[in-house]
XYZ file of C-alpha atoms in Angstrom:
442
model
C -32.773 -215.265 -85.494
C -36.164 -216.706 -86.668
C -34.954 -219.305 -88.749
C -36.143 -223.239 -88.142
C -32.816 -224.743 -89.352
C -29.279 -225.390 -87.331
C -27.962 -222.094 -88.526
C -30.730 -220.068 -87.254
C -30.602 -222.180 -83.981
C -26.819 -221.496 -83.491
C -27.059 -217.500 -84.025
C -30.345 -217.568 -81.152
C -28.215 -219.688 -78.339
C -25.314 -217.411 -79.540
C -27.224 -214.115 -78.653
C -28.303 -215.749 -75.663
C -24.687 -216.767 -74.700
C -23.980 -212.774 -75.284
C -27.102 -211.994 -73.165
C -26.093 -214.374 -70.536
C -22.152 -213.020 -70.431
C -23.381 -209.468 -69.848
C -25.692 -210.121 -67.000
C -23.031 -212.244 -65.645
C -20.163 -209.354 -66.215
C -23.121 -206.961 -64.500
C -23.880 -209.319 -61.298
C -19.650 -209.933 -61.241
C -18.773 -206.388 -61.092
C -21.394 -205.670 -58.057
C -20.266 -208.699 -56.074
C -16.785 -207.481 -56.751
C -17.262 -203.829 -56.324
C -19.896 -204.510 -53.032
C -17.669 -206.929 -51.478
C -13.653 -206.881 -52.422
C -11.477 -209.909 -53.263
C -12.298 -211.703 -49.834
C -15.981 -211.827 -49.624
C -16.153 -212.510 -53.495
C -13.810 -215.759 -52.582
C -15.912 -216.636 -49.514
C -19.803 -216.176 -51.425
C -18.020 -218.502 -54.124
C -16.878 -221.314 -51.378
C -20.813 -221.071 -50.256
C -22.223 -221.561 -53.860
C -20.021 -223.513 -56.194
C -21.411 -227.097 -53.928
C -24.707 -227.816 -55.509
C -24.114 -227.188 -59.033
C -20.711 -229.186 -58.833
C -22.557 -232.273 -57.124
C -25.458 -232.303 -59.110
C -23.029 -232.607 -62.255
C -21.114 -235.083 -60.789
C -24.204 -237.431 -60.482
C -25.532 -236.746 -64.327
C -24.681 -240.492 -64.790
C -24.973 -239.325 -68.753
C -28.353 -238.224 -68.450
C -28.190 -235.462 -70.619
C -26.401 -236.840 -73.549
C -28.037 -239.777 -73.222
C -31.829 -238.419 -73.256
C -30.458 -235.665 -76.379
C -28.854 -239.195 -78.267
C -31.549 -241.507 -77.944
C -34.684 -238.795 -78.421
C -33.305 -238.046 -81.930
C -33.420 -241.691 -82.587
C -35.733 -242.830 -84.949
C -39.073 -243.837 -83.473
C -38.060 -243.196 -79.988
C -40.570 -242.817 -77.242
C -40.012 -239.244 -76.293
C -42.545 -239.513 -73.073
C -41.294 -242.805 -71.299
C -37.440 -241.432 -72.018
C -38.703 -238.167 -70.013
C -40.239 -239.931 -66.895
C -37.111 -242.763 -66.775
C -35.113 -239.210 -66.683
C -36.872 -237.827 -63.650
C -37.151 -240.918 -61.061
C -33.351 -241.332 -61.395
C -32.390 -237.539 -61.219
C -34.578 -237.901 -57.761
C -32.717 -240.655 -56.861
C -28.777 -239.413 -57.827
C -29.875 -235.830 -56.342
C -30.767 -237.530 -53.123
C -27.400 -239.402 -52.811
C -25.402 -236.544 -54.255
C -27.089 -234.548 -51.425
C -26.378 -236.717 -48.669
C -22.448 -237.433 -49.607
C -22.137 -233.401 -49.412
C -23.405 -233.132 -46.356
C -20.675 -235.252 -45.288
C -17.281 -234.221 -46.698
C -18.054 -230.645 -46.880
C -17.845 -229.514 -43.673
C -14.248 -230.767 -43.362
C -13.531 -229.609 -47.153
C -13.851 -225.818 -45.703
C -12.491 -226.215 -42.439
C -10.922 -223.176 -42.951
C -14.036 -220.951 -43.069
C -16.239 -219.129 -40.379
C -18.898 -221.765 -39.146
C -22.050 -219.585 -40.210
C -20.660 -219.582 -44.124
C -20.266 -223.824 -43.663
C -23.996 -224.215 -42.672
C -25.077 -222.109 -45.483
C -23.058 -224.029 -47.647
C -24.491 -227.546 -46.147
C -28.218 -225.799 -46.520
C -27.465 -224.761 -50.099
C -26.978 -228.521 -50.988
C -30.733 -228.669 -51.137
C -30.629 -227.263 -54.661
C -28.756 -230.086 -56.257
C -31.894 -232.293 -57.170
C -33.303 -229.502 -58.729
C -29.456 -228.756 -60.438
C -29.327 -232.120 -62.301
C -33.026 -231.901 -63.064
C -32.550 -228.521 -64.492
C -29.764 -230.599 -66.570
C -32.193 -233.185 -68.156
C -34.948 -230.270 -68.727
C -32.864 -228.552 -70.651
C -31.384 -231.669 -72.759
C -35.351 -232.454 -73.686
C -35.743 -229.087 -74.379
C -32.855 -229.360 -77.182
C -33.915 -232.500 -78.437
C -37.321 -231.128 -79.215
C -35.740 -228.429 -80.707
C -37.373 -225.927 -78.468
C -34.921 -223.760 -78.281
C -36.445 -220.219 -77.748
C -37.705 -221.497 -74.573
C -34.236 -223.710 -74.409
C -32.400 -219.952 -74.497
C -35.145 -218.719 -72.225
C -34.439 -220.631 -68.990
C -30.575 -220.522 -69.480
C -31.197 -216.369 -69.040
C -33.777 -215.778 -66.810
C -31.556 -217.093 -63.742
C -28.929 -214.455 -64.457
C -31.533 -211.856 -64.745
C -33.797 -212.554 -61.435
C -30.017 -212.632 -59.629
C -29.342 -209.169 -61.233
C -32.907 -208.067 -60.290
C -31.902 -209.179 -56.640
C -28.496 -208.078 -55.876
C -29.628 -204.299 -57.471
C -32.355 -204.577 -54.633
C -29.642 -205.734 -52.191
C -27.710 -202.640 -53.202
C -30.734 -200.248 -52.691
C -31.800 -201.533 -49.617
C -27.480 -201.136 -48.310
C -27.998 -205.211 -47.515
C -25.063 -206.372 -49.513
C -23.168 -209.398 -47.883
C -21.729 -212.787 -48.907
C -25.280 -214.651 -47.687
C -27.659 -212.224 -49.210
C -25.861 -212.496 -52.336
C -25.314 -216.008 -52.408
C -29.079 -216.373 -51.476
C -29.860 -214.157 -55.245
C -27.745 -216.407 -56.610
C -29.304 -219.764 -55.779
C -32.736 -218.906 -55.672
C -33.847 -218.872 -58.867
C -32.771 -222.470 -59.546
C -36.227 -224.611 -57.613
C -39.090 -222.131 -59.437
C -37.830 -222.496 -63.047
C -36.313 -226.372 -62.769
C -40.412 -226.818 -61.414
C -41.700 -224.978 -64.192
C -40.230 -226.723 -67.126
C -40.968 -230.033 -65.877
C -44.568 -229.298 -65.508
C -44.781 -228.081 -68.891
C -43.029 -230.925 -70.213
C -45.237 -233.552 -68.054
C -48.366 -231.716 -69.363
C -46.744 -233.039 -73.210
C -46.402 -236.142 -71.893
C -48.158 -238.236 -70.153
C -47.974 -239.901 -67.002
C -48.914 -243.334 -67.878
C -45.891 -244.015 -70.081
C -45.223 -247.797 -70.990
C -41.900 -249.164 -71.905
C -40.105 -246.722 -68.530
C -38.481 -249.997 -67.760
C -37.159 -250.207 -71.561
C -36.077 -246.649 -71.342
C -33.921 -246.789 -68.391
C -31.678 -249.343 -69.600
C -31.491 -247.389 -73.031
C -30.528 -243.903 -70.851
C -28.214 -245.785 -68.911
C -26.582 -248.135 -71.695
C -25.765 -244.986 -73.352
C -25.075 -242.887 -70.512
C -22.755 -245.292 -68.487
C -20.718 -244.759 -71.712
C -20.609 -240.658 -71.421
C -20.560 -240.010 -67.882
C -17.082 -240.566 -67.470
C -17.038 -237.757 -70.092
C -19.919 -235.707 -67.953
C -17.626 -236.848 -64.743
C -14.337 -235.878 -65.996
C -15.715 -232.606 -67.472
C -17.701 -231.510 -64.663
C -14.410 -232.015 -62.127
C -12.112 -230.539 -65.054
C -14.331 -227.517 -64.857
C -14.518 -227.281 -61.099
C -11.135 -228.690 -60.074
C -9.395 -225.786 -59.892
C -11.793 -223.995 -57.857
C -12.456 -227.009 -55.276
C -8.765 -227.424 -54.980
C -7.889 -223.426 -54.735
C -10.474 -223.368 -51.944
C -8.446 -225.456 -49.916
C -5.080 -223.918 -50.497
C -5.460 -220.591 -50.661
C -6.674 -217.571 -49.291
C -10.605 -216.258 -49.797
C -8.603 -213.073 -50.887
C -6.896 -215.385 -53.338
C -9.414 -217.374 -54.608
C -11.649 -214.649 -54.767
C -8.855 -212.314 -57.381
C -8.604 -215.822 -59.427
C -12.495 -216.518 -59.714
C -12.804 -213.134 -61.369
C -10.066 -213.784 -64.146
C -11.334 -217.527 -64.466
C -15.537 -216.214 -65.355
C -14.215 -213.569 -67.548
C -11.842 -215.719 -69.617
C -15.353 -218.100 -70.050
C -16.597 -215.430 -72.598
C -15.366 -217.546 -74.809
C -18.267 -220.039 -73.619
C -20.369 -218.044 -75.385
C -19.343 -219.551 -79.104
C -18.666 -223.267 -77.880
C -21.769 -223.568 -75.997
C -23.383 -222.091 -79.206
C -21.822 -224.458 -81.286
C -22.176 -227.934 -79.309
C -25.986 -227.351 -78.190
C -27.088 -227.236 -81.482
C -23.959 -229.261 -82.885
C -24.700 -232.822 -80.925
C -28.479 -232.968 -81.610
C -28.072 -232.539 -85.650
C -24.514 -234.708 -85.740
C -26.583 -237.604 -84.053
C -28.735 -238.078 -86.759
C -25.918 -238.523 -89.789
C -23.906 -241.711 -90.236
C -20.655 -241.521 -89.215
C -18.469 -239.691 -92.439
C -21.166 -236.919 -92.452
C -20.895 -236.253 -88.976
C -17.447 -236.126 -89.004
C -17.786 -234.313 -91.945
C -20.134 -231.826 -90.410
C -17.671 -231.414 -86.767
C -14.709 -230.771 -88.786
C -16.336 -227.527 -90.426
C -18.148 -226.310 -87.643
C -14.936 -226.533 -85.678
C -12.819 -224.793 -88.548
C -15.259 -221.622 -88.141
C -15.308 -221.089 -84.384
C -11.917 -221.329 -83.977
C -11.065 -218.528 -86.214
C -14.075 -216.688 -84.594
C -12.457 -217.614 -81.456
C -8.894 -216.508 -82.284
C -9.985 -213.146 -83.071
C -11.592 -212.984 -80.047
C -9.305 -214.333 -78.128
C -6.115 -211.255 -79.520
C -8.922 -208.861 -78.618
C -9.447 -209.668 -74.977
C -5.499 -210.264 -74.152
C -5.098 -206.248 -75.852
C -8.088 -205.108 -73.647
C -7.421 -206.780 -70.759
C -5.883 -204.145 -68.343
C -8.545 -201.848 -69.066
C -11.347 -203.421 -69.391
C -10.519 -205.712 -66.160
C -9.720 -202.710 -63.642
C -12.577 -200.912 -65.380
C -15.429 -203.137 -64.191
C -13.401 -204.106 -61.026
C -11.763 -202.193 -59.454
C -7.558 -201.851 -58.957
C -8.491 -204.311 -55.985
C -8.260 -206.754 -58.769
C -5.297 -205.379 -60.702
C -3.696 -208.759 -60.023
C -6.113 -210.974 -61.763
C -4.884 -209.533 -65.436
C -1.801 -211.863 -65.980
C -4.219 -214.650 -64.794
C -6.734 -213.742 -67.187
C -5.042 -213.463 -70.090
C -3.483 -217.138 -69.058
C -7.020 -218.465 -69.063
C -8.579 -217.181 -72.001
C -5.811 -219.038 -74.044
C -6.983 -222.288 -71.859
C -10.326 -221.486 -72.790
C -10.026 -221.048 -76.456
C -7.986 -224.505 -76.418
C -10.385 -226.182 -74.528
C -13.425 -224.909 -76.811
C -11.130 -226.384 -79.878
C -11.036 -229.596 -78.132
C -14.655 -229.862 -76.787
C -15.847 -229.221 -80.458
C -14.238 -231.708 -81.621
C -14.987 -234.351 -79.238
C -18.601 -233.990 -80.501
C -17.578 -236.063 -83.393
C -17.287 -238.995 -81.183
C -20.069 -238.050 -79.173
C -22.399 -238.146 -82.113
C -21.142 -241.516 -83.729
C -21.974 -243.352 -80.156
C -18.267 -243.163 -79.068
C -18.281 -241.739 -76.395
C -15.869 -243.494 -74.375
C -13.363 -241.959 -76.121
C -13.784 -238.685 -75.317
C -13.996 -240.176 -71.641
C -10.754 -241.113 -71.609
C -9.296 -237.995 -72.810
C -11.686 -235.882 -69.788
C -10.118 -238.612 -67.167
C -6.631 -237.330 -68.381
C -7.119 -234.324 -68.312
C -8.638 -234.086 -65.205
C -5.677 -236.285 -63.305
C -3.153 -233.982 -65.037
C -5.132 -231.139 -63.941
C -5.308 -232.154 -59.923
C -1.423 -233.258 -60.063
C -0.334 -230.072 -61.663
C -2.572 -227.673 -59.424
C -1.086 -229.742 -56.664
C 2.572 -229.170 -57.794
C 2.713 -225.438 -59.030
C -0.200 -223.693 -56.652
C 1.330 -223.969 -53.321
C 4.761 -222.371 -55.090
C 3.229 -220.211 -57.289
C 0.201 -218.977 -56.401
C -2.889 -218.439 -58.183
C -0.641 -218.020 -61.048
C 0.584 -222.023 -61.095
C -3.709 -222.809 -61.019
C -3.957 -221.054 -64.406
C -0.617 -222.788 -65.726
C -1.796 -225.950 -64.756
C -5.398 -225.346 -66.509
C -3.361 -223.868 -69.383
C -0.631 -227.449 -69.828
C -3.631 -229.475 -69.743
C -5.617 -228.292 -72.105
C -2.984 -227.943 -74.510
C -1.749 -231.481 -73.784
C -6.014 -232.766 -74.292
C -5.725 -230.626 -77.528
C -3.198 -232.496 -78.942
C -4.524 -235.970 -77.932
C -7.488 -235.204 -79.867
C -5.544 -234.152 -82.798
C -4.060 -237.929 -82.601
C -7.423 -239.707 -82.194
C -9.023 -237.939 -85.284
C -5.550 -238.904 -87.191
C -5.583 -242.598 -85.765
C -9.144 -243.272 -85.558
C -10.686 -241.919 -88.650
C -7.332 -240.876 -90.909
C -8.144 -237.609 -90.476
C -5.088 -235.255 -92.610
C -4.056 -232.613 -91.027
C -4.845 -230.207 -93.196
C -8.923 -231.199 -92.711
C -8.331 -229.227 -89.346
C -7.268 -225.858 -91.102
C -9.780 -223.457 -92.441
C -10.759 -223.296 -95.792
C -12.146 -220.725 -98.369
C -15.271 -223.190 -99.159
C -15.707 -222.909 -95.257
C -16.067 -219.177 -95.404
C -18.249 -219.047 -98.765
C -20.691 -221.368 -96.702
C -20.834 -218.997 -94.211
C -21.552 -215.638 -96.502
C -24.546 -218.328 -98.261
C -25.981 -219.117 -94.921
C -25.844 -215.559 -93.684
C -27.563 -215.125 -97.133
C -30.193 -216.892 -96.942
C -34.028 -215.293 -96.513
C -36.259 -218.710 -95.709
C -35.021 -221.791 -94.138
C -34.568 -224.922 -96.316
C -34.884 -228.264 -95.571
C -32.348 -230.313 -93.923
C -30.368 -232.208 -96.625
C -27.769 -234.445 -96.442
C -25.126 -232.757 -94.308
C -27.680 -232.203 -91.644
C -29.191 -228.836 -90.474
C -26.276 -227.199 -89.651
C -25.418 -227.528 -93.605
């Protein structure tokens, strides 16, 4: 845990991850306990808005500010302040385009939740810049305080709705209200600190705009694509089913993203060190790191589908006895999806990221065609199969690009006993070593 070195990195955002999936488990099972299938479906209508637009509107930030900062001689302080005028900007526009389609969007909801939805939009500035802090904060390397900010949101919310409880003041806007308000204070604080690094009078900002957005042009179809993929399902569910349904389906789809706790590991500490090898070595370097979580994740993966109907109705409640076929449906999708996003790094790191663009836009038109097709016949159940088909089919065109692209053989994509004796010598290890050729992570 207090190792400077890739390894040591991976193990703190992975504790973190853990952290972070037990507050959320914690804050889940009150919202679920406190208000039933309906008013968990109706606080997740009010909520899901700002963090979806302020995604949507990344442009590439993030990977752009991570790629370019571990550039040789970079200039770290104009790169920052480029980063902030245009998340002001994107925030403002993202802001003002929700205010207009949402209203209609959940036309099918009491007017009192809309306008708390339309006031919640407020927060997506501070989403996106919360977004870019965070990407500096990983290309510096900071990552205690990195791991910091991702949990103290999910801990103030926990500190909030245990209050709520207390005080007998549990409802869909209270709660909502816990959940959002931690976002402005902390997306302020980090961006002080890191102006106080850097200075205001930073030459070249010009120069570093056209770098970020060069590179980041290039990615955001992969931010885009991703961001929609991730939220596509719930936008769409919203609109053709039932709070009671969408509220049962939301508490299958966040438990099946435990699994979010070894890919986000991975990639946050997997993109920064890849972007600094030539091309073999970072493919080199994705290929093993993607061998080892997906056993990890495998395991995981049997376990959850075993514990499923107890665990489930357990922390929830029999109210939500029908969300464990879904679940088990969507951890699969998940562990596929990890596979793929792991991979995709590869190209990510050896500025190709248009690439893994293309395989986010299919996957996100296959994913709004087949919700479209199989929800209003089957239920919540034909949202998780279409999640579920798409992923696998994204999987697979992955597979193809490694094998077409780079001659990958298939058997690179298998794991390996070297892979597991470099896991027992890392684990080994007492004092960090220097970064050699393989980059940090080996």
């Amino acid at each position: 845990m207090k190792r400077k070195d890739s390894f040591g990195y991976m193990t703190q955002i992975f504790a973190s991850n853990v952290f972070i999936l037990l507050l959320n488990t914690m804050t889940g099972i009150i919202i679920a306990r406190y208000l039933g299938p309906e008013g968990r479906g109706e606080q997740a209508a009010m909520i899901m808005w700002p963090q979806l637009l302020s995604y949507i509107v990344t442009l590439g930030l993030p990977s752009s500010i991570i790629y370019y900062m571990k550039q040789k001689n970079s200039d770290h302080g104009s790169l920052f302040l480029a980063s902030l005028w245009m998340c002001f900007v994107l925030g403002t526009i993202s802001m003002i385009g929700g205010l207009v389609f949402l209203p209609s969007w959940m036309d099918g909801y009491s007017s009192d939740k809309i306008r708390f939805a339309c006031w919640a939009l407020i927060l997506v500035p501070f989403g996106l810049l919360g977004a870019i802090n965070n990407a500096v904060l990983q290309a510096r390397e900071e990552y205690s305080l990195f791991n910091r900010i991702r949990y103290l949101p999910n801990v103030i919310t926990l500190i909030l709705l245990f209050a709520l409880v207390v005080t007998d003041s549990v409802n869909p806007f209270y709660t909502s209200l816990a959940y959002v308000a931690p976002t402005i204070p902390l997306s302020l604080w980090i961006m002080i600190r890191l102006l106080s690094v850097y200075s205001f009078k930073q030459k070249g900002i010009i120069n570093s705009s056209k770098q970020l957005v060069q590179y980041g042009i290039r990615s955001y179809g992969t931010d885009l694509a991703g961001t929609l993929s991730f939220y596509i399902d719930q936008v769409l569910v919203v609109g053709l089913l039932s709070p009671v349904s969408l509220g049962i389906y939301l508490v299958a789809l966040n438990l099946s993203k435990m699994l979010d706790i070894i890919q986000a590991s991975v990639v946050s500490v997997l993109f920064p060190q890849a972007s600094g090898l030539d091309q073999t070595e970072a493919i080199k370097l994705t290929l093993k790191v993607y061998r080892i979580s997906s056993v990890i994740t495998v395991i995981l993966v049997l376990g959850a589908i075993l514990l499923a109907p107890f665990g489930l109705l357990l922390l929830y409640g029999k109210s939500f006895e029908d969300a464990i076929p879904i679940f088990r449906i969507l951890i699969i999708q998940a562990a596929i999806g990890s596979a793929t996003w792991t991979l995709a790094q590869g190209f990510m790191a050896t500025d190709k990221p248009g690439r893994v663009t293309l395989l986010k836009v299919a996957s996100l038109i296959m994913n709004a065609v087949l919700i479209n097709l199989l929800t209003p016949h089957l239920g919540i159940m034909g949202a998780a199969y279409s999640l579920l088909i798409s992923a696998g089919v994204n999987y697979l065109f992955i597979l193809l690009l490694y094998r077409k692209e780079l001659g990958t053989s298939w058997t690179a994509f298998l794991f390996r006993v070297e892979d597991w004796r470099w896991v027992k010598e890392q684990l080994n290890r007492r004092r960090s070593k220097p970064m050699e050729k393989e980059g940090a992570l080996l």
